[in-house]
C-alpha cells in the first residue's frame, strides 16, 4: 500500500495534501505529488492553475496552510528559501535573477562567496565552476559579463548558480518561456545530462510538446489541485491538454479575413538610437542621418522599421524579447522620441503627445499590466478613467465624472466578464486574468481606430485567454486595426493576418501565418534564417 | 463594514497606538533628562487657571497650527505624486519677505490690499518652486537636492533683503530689522469674536488669527482639487504608478511643473497669518522652520487635508507646552523628541495599517467571488 515500503529508494520530494489559501488567485488545494530521484518530473497546468504557488511553497518562499513536505523521506518545514537550499533544493526562476554588471563567476558565487583570508577566492571558485560546468555539460565562460550573454547562456548561469550551492533537486519554473525552439533543445540536452548525474529536476511548464519530450513523469494541476499523474509514454498532447483545461481547448484561429484596403496606421523608417535620441541635424534628411548612424557603427534599437496596418487587420510581430518590440510600442505611443513618420488615418501624428494620440483613437494593452496598465491601489472605476481622463464618460469639464465612470465600469465588468465584487474594489484584489479583461475592456471603449496589443494574454487563465481572443477578433471584424506583439507563437500565428519578424530592431521577415510553423518562425527570430521572403 | 470606514478606523487606531508608544519613548527621554514624566505630561494639559490663561493657551495652539497646516498642505501636493518638495522652507520665507515689502509700498482698501499681498506671496512662492521643477524636467536634476540648495539661497536672500533693499525704519532700542510696517488696511481681522460669543475674555496680543478661515477654505479647496478634478486624478495616477500615467497620456513634465508650482504657491501662504494677522512686517525674528515641520505634518497626516489638519493641531498642542514645561522643570526639547518619535512611529503605523487594509480588501474580494462563483476544487 505504501510506496515507501516497496521502493528501495525514498522519493526525492513528496508532497502530501498541500493546501494554501491565498486571496485573489487560485489557491493550492490538497496537492499530492511524488517525485522519484534521478528523474525529470514535469508539473503542467494552465497559467494561474497554481503551479507557481506550489513551487514557492516547495522553495520555502511561502508556507502551506496544511500538508506535509518530505525531502528524501524526511519531513521538512521550510521557513525561508535558505532552508530549502540547505535541504538541497534549488530554483531557477522564470525571470532571471542575475546582476547584469557582474561576470558569470561573480553571479554564480554571489551570496555564497568562497573566502580565503577574508577575500574572494576567485581561483577556487573558478575551479569549482569549471568542474561543475564540465561535469554537467553546461558550457559557460566564467569571465564574461552577464549583460553580454544571450538568454540561453543566462539560463545556464542560473542553473550553475543553483548547482554551486549544492542543490540535488532543481526546480525550473517555465524555463522555456523565454527560449526559442533551438535553445529549448539545448536546455533539454543539459537536463538529460543532469538526470544522468543522478539529479532530480522538477520542470514546470504549460507547453505540452516540450513536457512530453523531456519528462519521465507528469503531474497535471488544474484549478489549484492535482488532477492526474500520468506516464508521458501513455498520453498524447491532446489528452494532456484536456486534463489541464478540463474541457475543449480554445484555439486562437481567426476565421475569414476582414482586411480592408483602408490604411489605419502607417509607420515608415522608424529609427531609434540606443544611446539617446538626438535631433536630426539641420540640412540632413532622416534617411541620410540614419545612414550615417549606421556607418558610425552605432547600435540602433529600431532600424528603419516600416509597415502598414489596414482596418480590420491584425499585424503580428514575432521576436525574442528585447529585439525592439518595447521600443516600437513606445515610439508609436509617443512615449519615446524616434526618427521617422507615423500616421493614423492619413494624419501625421509623429509630433503628437501620447495624450493626443490616445484621444485620436489609439488603444494600448501594455505588455506589463502592473507597470503600465493599472493603478493597483486605486479602484476599478479609477482605472477605467486612466488613459481616458480627457474624454467622456470619464470627464466633465475640469471634473472627473465619477458617476458615469462608475456606470461605464459596470458595463465593462458585465460585457467583459470581469469577476469582481464591485467597481469600487481595488485593482490589486483581482486575479491577473480579470485585471487583463478590465484593461482590454477599457482600451476597447471609446471606439479606437488602432489597438496595440502587447502580450494580451500573458499570465491569464485559459478562460480569460479565450475571451480576450474573442474580443480581439470581434473588434477586428468591426474594422479595428491591431498591432499584436506576443511571445506566444501559437497566438501570433493563430490571430494574425500578417506576420512580421523583428530581430535586432529590424523587421527581417514577412511571413504568411497560414503556412508557417513555430520552428521556422523561431529560426527567423534568432537570426538563424536570414533570407527575407515576401508573401 | 464599508472598506472606506474600515480603512479610516484602522488609521485612527494605528495613529493612537503610535502616539501611546511615542509617549512611552519620550518618558524614557524625560527620565534620562532627570525630570518626572508625570509633571511633563501634566504640563501639556495645564492650560492655566484663569479663563484668560486657558483662552491664551488655545489661541497659541491654534495660531501655531495654522501655518503648520498650510505648510503640510504645500508639502502634501508634491508628496502625492512622489515629488519631494523639501524647498517649502525657502519658498515661504522668500514669499513672505517679498509680500511684506510689496504690501508696505501702497495703501488701498482692505479688500484690495490683502488679496494683492496674498497673490504676491503665492506668485513668489510658486515662481521659486518653478526653478527646481524646470531643472528637473529639462535636465533631470533631483528635486530634493535642488530644493535643499535653493533653501539656503532663499533663507540668506530673505535675510539680505530685509537688511538691505526692503528694510524699513527701525525704532530706537529695537534690535531686529524688519520690512516697513504694513498699512492698517492690510491687517487681517482677528477671530476674537469667537471667544466673546461664549462670554470668554479676549486673548492677549494679536488674538486668534483670522487667517485660520483662509486656511480652512484652502484645505477644503485643495481636497476638492485633489479628489475630484482631472488634475487631481493625474496627480494621483502619477503618484501611484508613474509609468502607467505616462502610458495613459499624462505628461510627466507638465505634472512636475504644475504640482511643484502649486506646492510653492501654497507654501507662499505659510507666512501670511503671521504677517497679516500679527507682526505686520517681515523681520529677522520671523518664525523659521515651518517648511521643515510641514514635511513632518504632511507625513503624519498621510497627505490628506483632514489628516494634515489633525497633525497640525497635534503639533500646535505640543508646541504650546513650551512655557509650562519650563515651569515644571522639564527641558522643552522634550517636545521635539516627542514630535520626532510620533512622526516616525506614525509613518510605521501607516505602512502597517495600509498593508492590513489592502490584504483585507484582497481577502474580501476573494470571499465575495467565492460566494458568487463556487470554485470547483475536487475534494
Short mmCIF file of N, CA, C and O in Angstrom, two decimals, chain A residues 22-24 26 29-30 222-225 227 333 335 354-355 358 364 369-379 382-383 385-390 395 397-402 419-422 424-426 428-430 434 442, chain B residues 3 7 221 223-234 236-252 254 354 357-369 372-379:
data_model
loop_
_atom_site.label_atom_id
_atom_site.label_comp_id
_atom_site.label_asym_id
_atom_site.label_seq_id
_atom_site.Cartn_x
_atom_site.Cartn_y
_atom_site.Cartn_z
N UNK A 22 -5.17 31.68 -0.38
CA UNK A 22 -4.46 32.86 -0.85
C UNK A 22 -5.47 33.72 -1.56
O UNK A 22 -6.18 33.23 -2.44
N UNK A 23 -5.60 34.98 -1.17
CA UNK A 23 -6.65 35.78 -1.78
C UNK A 23 -6.34 36.18 -3.22
O UNK A 23 -5.18 36.40 -3.57
N UNK A 24 -7.36 36.23 -4.04
CA UNK A 24 -7.20 36.82 -5.36
C UNK A 24 -6.75 35.85 -6.45
O UNK A 24 -7.06 36.04 -7.61
N UNK A 26 -5.79 31.56 -7.64
CA UNK A 26 -6.18 30.18 -7.36
C UNK A 26 -5.27 29.64 -6.27
O UNK A 26 -4.05 29.65 -6.39
N UNK A 29 -4.89 23.31 -3.34
CA UNK A 29 -5.82 22.55 -2.53
C UNK A 29 -5.48 21.07 -2.62
O UNK A 29 -5.58 20.48 -3.68
N UNK A 30 -5.07 20.50 -1.51
CA UNK A 30 -4.82 19.07 -1.42
C UNK A 30 -3.94 18.56 -2.56
O UNK A 30 -4.32 17.68 -3.32
N UNK A 222 -4.86 21.43 -12.01
CA UNK A 222 -5.94 22.25 -12.55
C UNK A 222 -6.66 22.92 -11.40
O UNK A 222 -7.00 22.26 -10.43
N UNK A 223 -6.88 24.18 -11.54
CA UNK A 223 -7.58 24.96 -10.52
C UNK A 223 -7.05 24.68 -9.13
O UNK A 223 -7.79 24.47 -8.17
N UNK A 224 -5.75 24.62 -9.02
CA UNK A 224 -5.13 24.55 -7.70
C UNK A 224 -4.97 23.17 -7.11
O UNK A 224 -4.45 23.03 -6.02
N UNK A 225 -5.41 22.15 -7.82
CA UNK A 225 -5.26 20.82 -7.23
C UNK A 225 -4.70 19.84 -8.27
O UNK A 225 -4.82 20.06 -9.47
N UNK A 227 -4.82 16.86 -10.55
CA UNK A 227 -5.92 16.09 -11.11
C UNK A 227 -5.47 14.76 -11.69
O UNK A 227 -6.28 13.86 -11.83
N UNK A 333 3.33 55.00 -29.36
CA UNK A 333 2.52 55.66 -28.34
C UNK A 333 3.01 57.08 -28.04
O UNK A 333 2.38 57.81 -27.29
N UNK A 335 5.75 57.79 -26.41
CA UNK A 335 6.37 57.86 -25.09
C UNK A 335 7.89 57.99 -25.19
O UNK A 335 8.56 58.23 -24.20
N UNK A 354 1.46 61.77 -26.32
CA UNK A 354 0.79 60.50 -26.04
C UNK A 354 -0.71 60.72 -25.85
O UNK A 354 -1.53 59.96 -26.36
N UNK A 355 -1.04 61.79 -25.12
CA UNK A 355 -2.44 62.08 -24.84
C UNK A 355 -3.22 62.29 -26.13
O UNK A 355 -4.29 61.72 -26.34
N UNK A 358 -3.74 59.10 -27.99
CA UNK A 358 -4.81 58.30 -27.39
C UNK A 358 -6.17 58.88 -27.73
O UNK A 358 -7.09 58.15 -28.08
N UNK A 364 -4.25 50.89 -26.12
CA UNK A 364 -2.97 50.28 -25.77
C UNK A 364 -3.14 49.26 -24.65
O UNK A 364 -3.47 49.61 -23.54
N UNK A 369 0.99 44.65 -17.37
CA UNK A 369 -0.18 45.40 -16.92
C UNK A 369 0.05 46.08 -15.58
O UNK A 369 -0.50 47.14 -15.33
N UNK A 370 0.91 45.48 -14.73
CA UNK A 370 1.14 46.14 -13.44
C UNK A 370 1.99 47.38 -13.58
O UNK A 370 1.85 48.32 -12.82
N UNK A 371 2.88 47.36 -14.55
CA UNK A 371 3.77 48.51 -14.70
C UNK A 371 3.10 49.64 -15.48
O UNK A 371 3.17 50.79 -15.07
N UNK A 372 2.44 49.29 -16.58
CA UNK A 372 1.94 50.36 -17.44
C UNK A 372 0.43 50.44 -17.54
O UNK A 372 -0.10 51.42 -18.06
N UNK A 373 -0.26 49.42 -17.04
CA UNK A 373 -1.69 49.40 -17.33
C UNK A 373 -2.62 49.76 -16.20
O UNK A 373 -3.77 50.11 -16.45
N UNK A 374 -2.14 49.66 -14.96
CA UNK A 374 -3.08 49.76 -13.85
C UNK A 374 -2.54 50.64 -12.74
O UNK A 374 -1.34 50.76 -12.55
N UNK A 375 -3.47 51.22 -11.99
CA UNK A 375 -3.15 51.79 -10.69
C UNK A 375 -3.63 50.75 -9.69
O UNK A 375 -4.81 50.68 -9.39
N UNK A 376 -2.71 49.92 -9.22
CA UNK A 376 -3.12 48.78 -8.40
C UNK A 376 -3.84 49.21 -7.13
O UNK A 376 -4.76 48.54 -6.68
N UNK A 377 -3.41 50.34 -6.57
CA UNK A 377 -4.01 50.76 -5.31
C UNK A 377 -5.16 51.74 -5.52
O UNK A 377 -5.46 52.53 -4.63
N UNK A 378 -5.75 51.68 -6.70
CA UNK A 378 -6.93 52.52 -6.94
C UNK A 378 -8.07 51.60 -7.36
O UNK A 378 -7.86 50.46 -7.76
N UNK A 379 -9.29 52.14 -7.27
CA UNK A 379 -10.45 51.32 -7.55
C UNK A 379 -10.56 51.02 -9.05
O UNK A 379 -9.88 51.63 -9.88
N UNK A 382 -11.57 53.99 -11.13
CA UNK A 382 -10.49 54.95 -11.37
C UNK A 382 -9.55 54.41 -12.45
O UNK A 382 -8.98 55.17 -13.24
N UNK A 383 -9.40 53.11 -12.47
CA UNK A 383 -8.59 52.51 -13.53
C UNK A 383 -9.26 52.64 -14.89
O UNK A 383 -8.60 52.66 -15.91
N UNK A 385 -10.87 55.29 -15.71
CA UNK A 385 -10.60 56.69 -16.10
C UNK A 385 -9.20 56.81 -16.71
O UNK A 385 -8.96 57.59 -17.63
N UNK A 386 -8.28 55.99 -16.19
CA UNK A 386 -6.88 56.08 -16.62
C UNK A 386 -6.76 55.95 -18.14
O UNK A 386 -7.23 54.98 -18.73
N UNK A 387 -6.13 56.93 -18.74
CA UNK A 387 -5.96 56.91 -20.18
C UNK A 387 -7.13 57.53 -20.92
O UNK A 387 -7.08 57.79 -22.12
N UNK A 388 -8.24 57.73 -20.20
CA UNK A 388 -9.43 58.33 -20.80
C UNK A 388 -9.83 59.56 -20.02
O UNK A 388 -10.97 60.01 -20.10
N UNK A 389 -8.87 60.10 -19.24
CA UNK A 389 -9.21 61.17 -18.31
C UNK A 389 -9.62 62.46 -19.01
O UNK A 389 -10.15 63.36 -18.37
N UNK A 390 -9.37 62.54 -20.32
CA UNK A 390 -9.74 63.77 -21.02
C UNK A 390 -10.97 63.57 -21.90
O UNK A 390 -11.32 64.46 -22.65
N UNK A 395 -14.77 62.35 -18.16
CA UNK A 395 -14.50 63.74 -17.91
C UNK A 395 -15.75 64.60 -18.07
O UNK A 395 -16.59 64.34 -18.91
N UNK A 397 -15.85 68.69 -17.98
CA UNK A 397 -15.14 69.94 -17.70
C UNK A 397 -13.84 69.64 -16.99
O UNK A 397 -13.08 68.78 -17.41
N UNK A 398 -13.61 70.35 -15.88
CA UNK A 398 -12.37 70.10 -15.15
C UNK A 398 -12.54 68.93 -14.20
O UNK A 398 -11.59 68.51 -13.54
N UNK A 399 -13.74 68.39 -14.09
CA UNK A 399 -14.01 67.36 -13.10
C UNK A 399 -13.86 65.95 -13.69
O UNK A 399 -14.05 65.75 -14.88
N UNK A 400 -13.58 65.02 -12.82
CA UNK A 400 -13.70 63.61 -13.18
C UNK A 400 -15.16 63.25 -12.96
O UNK A 400 -15.71 63.50 -11.89
N UNK A 401 -15.79 62.72 -13.98
CA UNK A 401 -17.21 62.37 -13.84
C UNK A 401 -17.31 61.01 -13.18
O UNK A 401 -17.24 59.97 -13.81
N UNK A 402 -17.47 61.06 -11.87
CA UNK A 402 -17.43 59.82 -11.10
C UNK A 402 -18.61 58.92 -11.42
O UNK A 402 -18.46 57.71 -11.54
N UNK A 419 -14.53 39.41 -13.12
CA UNK A 419 -15.07 38.90 -11.85
C UNK A 419 -14.59 39.79 -10.71
O UNK A 419 -13.42 39.77 -10.34
N UNK A 420 -15.49 40.59 -10.17
CA UNK A 420 -15.13 41.50 -9.09
C UNK A 420 -16.35 41.73 -8.21
O UNK A 420 -17.48 41.70 -8.69
N UNK A 421 -16.13 41.96 -6.91
CA UNK A 421 -17.27 42.26 -6.04
C UNK A 421 -17.98 43.55 -6.44
O UNK A 421 -19.19 43.61 -6.43
N UNK A 422 -17.22 44.57 -6.78
CA UNK A 422 -17.84 45.83 -7.19
C UNK A 422 -16.82 46.66 -7.96
O UNK A 422 -15.65 46.31 -8.02
N UNK A 424 -15.82 49.43 -7.00
CA UNK A 424 -15.02 50.18 -6.03
C UNK A 424 -13.89 49.34 -5.45
O UNK A 424 -13.09 49.83 -4.66
N UNK A 425 -13.84 48.07 -5.84
CA UNK A 425 -12.76 47.19 -5.38
C UNK A 425 -11.43 47.71 -5.93
O UNK A 425 -11.37 48.21 -7.05
N UNK A 426 -10.39 47.57 -5.13
CA UNK A 426 -9.07 47.98 -5.62
C UNK A 426 -8.60 46.97 -6.68
O UNK A 426 -8.84 45.78 -6.57
N UNK A 428 -5.82 45.72 -7.25
CA UNK A 428 -4.90 44.67 -6.83
C UNK A 428 -5.61 43.45 -6.28
O UNK A 428 -5.00 42.39 -6.15
N UNK A 429 -6.89 43.58 -5.94
CA UNK A 429 -7.61 42.44 -5.37
C UNK A 429 -8.05 41.45 -6.45
O UNK A 429 -8.52 40.37 -6.15
N UNK A 430 -7.93 41.85 -7.72
CA UNK A 430 -8.39 40.99 -8.81
C UNK A 430 -7.28 40.04 -9.25
O UNK A 430 -6.10 40.36 -9.15
N UNK A 434 -8.60 38.74 -14.63
CA UNK A 434 -9.65 39.75 -14.52
C UNK A 434 -9.11 41.15 -14.69
O UNK A 434 -9.75 42.01 -15.29
N UNK A 442 -11.35 48.45 -21.20
CA UNK A 442 -11.10 49.89 -21.18
C UNK A 442 -10.53 50.36 -22.51
O UNK A 442 -10.97 51.36 -23.06
N UNK B 3 -15.42 49.38 3.13
CA UNK B 3 -13.96 49.37 3.12
C UNK B 3 -13.39 50.72 3.53
O UNK B 3 -12.39 50.79 4.24
N UNK B 7 -10.93 51.36 6.66
CA UNK B 7 -9.58 51.89 6.50
C UNK B 7 -9.37 53.10 7.42
O UNK B 7 -8.33 53.25 8.05
N UNK B 221 -10.61 73.48 -0.43
CA UNK B 221 -10.38 73.67 -1.86
C UNK B 221 -9.39 72.67 -2.41
O UNK B 221 -9.59 72.06 -3.46
N UNK B 223 -8.66 69.77 -1.17
CA UNK B 223 -9.27 68.43 -1.17
C UNK B 223 -10.09 68.24 -2.45
O UNK B 223 -9.98 67.21 -3.12
N UNK B 224 -10.89 69.27 -2.77
CA UNK B 224 -11.73 69.17 -3.98
C UNK B 224 -10.84 68.99 -5.21
O UNK B 224 -11.09 68.12 -6.04
N UNK B 225 -9.78 69.80 -5.29
CA UNK B 225 -8.91 69.72 -6.46
C UNK B 225 -8.27 68.34 -6.57
O UNK B 225 -8.25 67.72 -7.62
N UNK B 226 -7.79 67.82 -5.44
CA UNK B 226 -7.05 66.56 -5.50
C UNK B 226 -7.96 65.35 -5.67
O UNK B 226 -7.59 64.37 -6.29
N UNK B 227 -9.16 65.42 -5.10
CA UNK B 227 -10.01 64.23 -5.11
C UNK B 227 -11.05 64.23 -6.22
O UNK B 227 -11.62 63.19 -6.52
N UNK B 228 -11.36 65.39 -6.77
CA UNK B 228 -12.50 65.41 -7.68
C UNK B 228 -12.16 65.85 -9.10
O UNK B 228 -12.92 65.60 -10.02
N UNK B 229 -11.05 66.54 -9.30
CA UNK B 229 -10.81 67.08 -10.64
C UNK B 229 -9.88 66.17 -11.44
O UNK B 229 -9.25 65.26 -10.90
N UNK B 230 -9.84 66.48 -12.73
CA UNK B 230 -8.96 65.75 -13.63
C UNK B 230 -7.51 65.93 -13.21
O UNK B 230 -6.73 64.99 -13.21
N UNK B 231 -7.17 67.16 -12.83
CA UNK B 231 -5.80 67.43 -12.40
C UNK B 231 -5.45 66.55 -11.19
O UNK B 231 -4.38 65.94 -11.14
N UNK B 232 -6.37 66.48 -10.24
CA UNK B 232 -6.15 65.66 -9.05
C UNK B 232 -5.97 64.20 -9.41
O UNK B 232 -5.12 63.50 -8.86
N UNK B 233 -6.76 63.75 -10.38
CA UNK B 233 -6.64 62.35 -10.83
C UNK B 233 -5.26 62.11 -11.43
O UNK B 233 -4.63 61.09 -11.19
N UNK B 234 -4.80 63.09 -12.22
CA UNK B 234 -3.49 62.91 -12.85
C UNK B 234 -2.38 62.92 -11.81
O UNK B 234 -1.40 62.19 -11.94
N UNK B 236 -2.75 61.86 -8.73
CA UNK B 236 -2.86 60.57 -8.05
C UNK B 236 -2.24 59.46 -8.92
O UNK B 236 -1.48 58.64 -8.44
N UNK B 237 -2.59 59.48 -10.20
CA UNK B 237 -2.08 58.44 -11.10
C UNK B 237 -0.56 58.51 -11.16
O UNK B 237 0.12 57.49 -11.09
N UNK B 238 0.00 59.72 -11.27
CA UNK B 238 1.46 59.86 -11.34
C UNK B 238 2.09 59.33 -10.08
O UNK B 238 3.18 58.76 -10.11
N UNK B 239 1.42 59.56 -8.94
CA UNK B 239 1.99 59.11 -7.67
C UNK B 239 1.91 57.61 -7.51
O UNK B 239 2.84 56.98 -7.02
N UNK B 240 0.79 57.02 -7.93
CA UNK B 240 0.62 55.58 -7.72
C UNK B 240 1.46 54.79 -8.70
O UNK B 240 1.99 53.74 -8.36
N UNK B 241 1.55 55.24 -9.94
CA UNK B 241 2.27 54.46 -10.94
C UNK B 241 2.68 55.39 -12.08
O UNK B 241 1.91 55.63 -13.01
N UNK B 242 3.90 55.88 -11.99
CA UNK B 242 4.34 56.88 -12.95
C UNK B 242 4.36 56.34 -14.37
O UNK B 242 3.99 57.04 -15.32
N UNK B 243 4.76 55.09 -14.55
CA UNK B 243 4.85 54.59 -15.93
C UNK B 243 3.45 54.36 -16.52
O UNK B 243 3.25 54.55 -17.71
N UNK B 244 2.50 53.96 -15.65
CA UNK B 244 1.14 53.82 -16.16
C UNK B 244 0.57 55.18 -16.53
O UNK B 244 -0.14 55.33 -17.52
N UNK B 245 0.90 56.20 -15.74
CA UNK B 245 0.42 57.55 -16.03
C UNK B 245 0.99 58.01 -17.37
O UNK B 245 0.26 58.56 -18.21
N UNK B 246 2.27 57.74 -17.58
CA UNK B 246 2.90 58.14 -18.85
C UNK B 246 2.22 57.45 -20.02
O UNK B 246 1.88 58.07 -21.02
N UNK B 247 1.98 56.15 -19.87
CA UNK B 247 1.35 55.40 -20.95
C UNK B 247 -0.09 55.86 -21.17
O UNK B 247 -0.65 55.63 -22.23
N UNK B 248 -0.67 56.50 -20.18
CA UNK B 248 -2.05 56.96 -20.30
C UNK B 248 -2.15 58.38 -20.80
O UNK B 248 -3.22 58.98 -20.77
N UNK B 249 -1.02 58.94 -21.18
CA UNK B 249 -1.06 60.27 -21.76
C UNK B 249 -0.94 61.39 -20.75
O UNK B 249 -1.19 62.54 -21.07
N UNK B 250 -0.57 61.08 -19.51
CA UNK B 250 -0.30 62.13 -18.54
C UNK B 250 1.15 62.53 -18.74
O UNK B 250 2.05 61.70 -18.61
N UNK B 251 1.36 63.79 -19.09
CA UNK B 251 2.73 64.22 -19.36
C UNK B 251 3.46 64.45 -18.04
O UNK B 251 3.07 65.30 -17.25
N UNK B 252 4.52 63.67 -17.80
CA UNK B 252 5.19 63.81 -16.50
C UNK B 252 5.78 65.20 -16.32
O UNK B 252 5.79 65.74 -15.22
N UNK B 254 4.66 68.12 -17.49
CA UNK B 254 3.61 69.06 -17.14
C UNK B 254 3.20 68.86 -15.68
O UNK B 254 2.97 69.82 -14.95
N UNK B 354 -1.91 50.27 6.30
CA UNK B 354 -2.35 50.23 4.90
C UNK B 354 -2.14 48.83 4.32
O UNK B 354 -2.93 48.37 3.51
N UNK B 357 -5.06 46.84 5.51
CA UNK B 357 -6.28 47.20 4.78
C UNK B 357 -6.26 46.60 3.38
O UNK B 357 -7.28 46.09 2.90
N UNK B 358 -5.10 46.65 2.70
CA UNK B 358 -5.02 46.09 1.35
C UNK B 358 -5.27 44.59 1.39
O UNK B 358 -5.98 44.04 0.56
N UNK B 359 -4.67 43.93 2.40
CA UNK B 359 -4.83 42.49 2.46
C UNK B 359 -6.30 42.13 2.71
O UNK B 359 -6.83 41.19 2.14
N UNK B 360 -6.94 42.94 3.55
CA UNK B 360 -8.33 42.67 3.84
C UNK B 360 -9.18 42.83 2.58
O UNK B 360 -10.08 42.05 2.31
N UNK B 361 -8.82 43.87 1.82
CA UNK B 361 -9.55 44.11 0.58
C UNK B 361 -9.42 42.91 -0.35
O UNK B 361 -10.39 42.44 -0.93
N UNK B 362 -8.20 42.40 -0.47
CA UNK B 362 -7.98 41.22 -1.31
C UNK B 362 -8.82 40.05 -0.84
O UNK B 362 -9.46 39.36 -1.61
N UNK B 363 -8.79 39.85 0.50
CA UNK B 363 -9.50 38.71 1.05
C UNK B 363 -11.00 38.84 0.81
O UNK B 363 -11.68 37.90 0.43
N UNK B 364 -11.48 40.08 1.03
CA UNK B 364 -12.91 40.31 0.86
C UNK B 364 -13.34 40.01 -0.58
O UNK B 364 -14.35 39.36 -0.82
N UNK B 365 -12.52 40.50 -1.51
CA UNK B 365 -12.84 40.27 -2.92
C UNK B 365 -12.86 38.78 -3.20
O UNK B 365 -13.78 38.25 -3.83
N UNK B 366 -11.84 38.09 -2.69
CA UNK B 366 -11.77 36.64 -2.93
C UNK B 366 -12.98 35.94 -2.34
O UNK B 366 -13.58 35.07 -2.96
N UNK B 367 -13.36 36.37 -1.11
CA UNK B 367 -14.50 35.74 -0.45
C UNK B 367 -15.79 35.95 -1.24
O UNK B 367 -16.52 35.02 -1.52
N UNK B 368 -16.01 37.23 -1.61
CA UNK B 368 -17.27 37.53 -2.30
C UNK B 368 -17.34 36.78 -3.61
O UNK B 368 -18.38 36.26 -3.99
N UNK B 369 -16.20 36.71 -4.30
CA UNK B 369 -16.20 35.98 -5.56
C UNK B 369 -16.44 34.52 -5.30
O UNK B 369 -17.13 33.84 -6.05
N UNK B 372 -20.08 33.99 -5.10
CA UNK B 372 -20.83 34.10 -6.35
C UNK B 372 -20.53 32.95 -7.29
O UNK B 372 -21.43 32.41 -7.92
N UNK B 373 -19.27 32.61 -7.42
CA UNK B 373 -18.91 31.56 -8.35
C UNK B 373 -18.12 30.50 -7.60
O UNK B 373 -16.94 30.66 -7.37
N UNK B 374 -18.78 29.46 -7.19
CA UNK B 374 -18.07 28.43 -6.43
C UNK B 374 -16.93 27.86 -7.25
O UNK B 374 -17.10 27.50 -8.41
N UNK B 375 -15.76 27.85 -6.66
CA UNK B 375 -14.60 27.33 -7.36
C UNK B 375 -14.68 25.81 -7.33
O UNK B 375 -14.86 25.21 -6.28
N UNK B 376 -14.58 25.21 -8.49
CA UNK B 376 -14.66 23.75 -8.48
C UNK B 376 -13.30 23.18 -8.10
O UNK B 376 -12.37 23.19 -8.89
N UNK B 377 -13.20 22.73 -6.89
CA UNK B 377 -11.98 22.11 -6.41
C UNK B 377 -12.36 20.71 -5.96
O UNK B 377 -13.21 20.54 -5.11
N UNK B 378 -11.75 19.75 -6.56
CA UNK B 378 -12.03 18.37 -6.17
C UNK B 378 -11.55 18.15 -4.75
O UNK B 378 -10.42 18.49 -4.41
N UNK B 379 -12.42 17.65 -3.92
CA UNK B 379 -12.05 17.47 -2.52
C UNK B 379 -11.06 16.32 -2.35
O UNK B 379 -11.01 15.43 -3.19
#
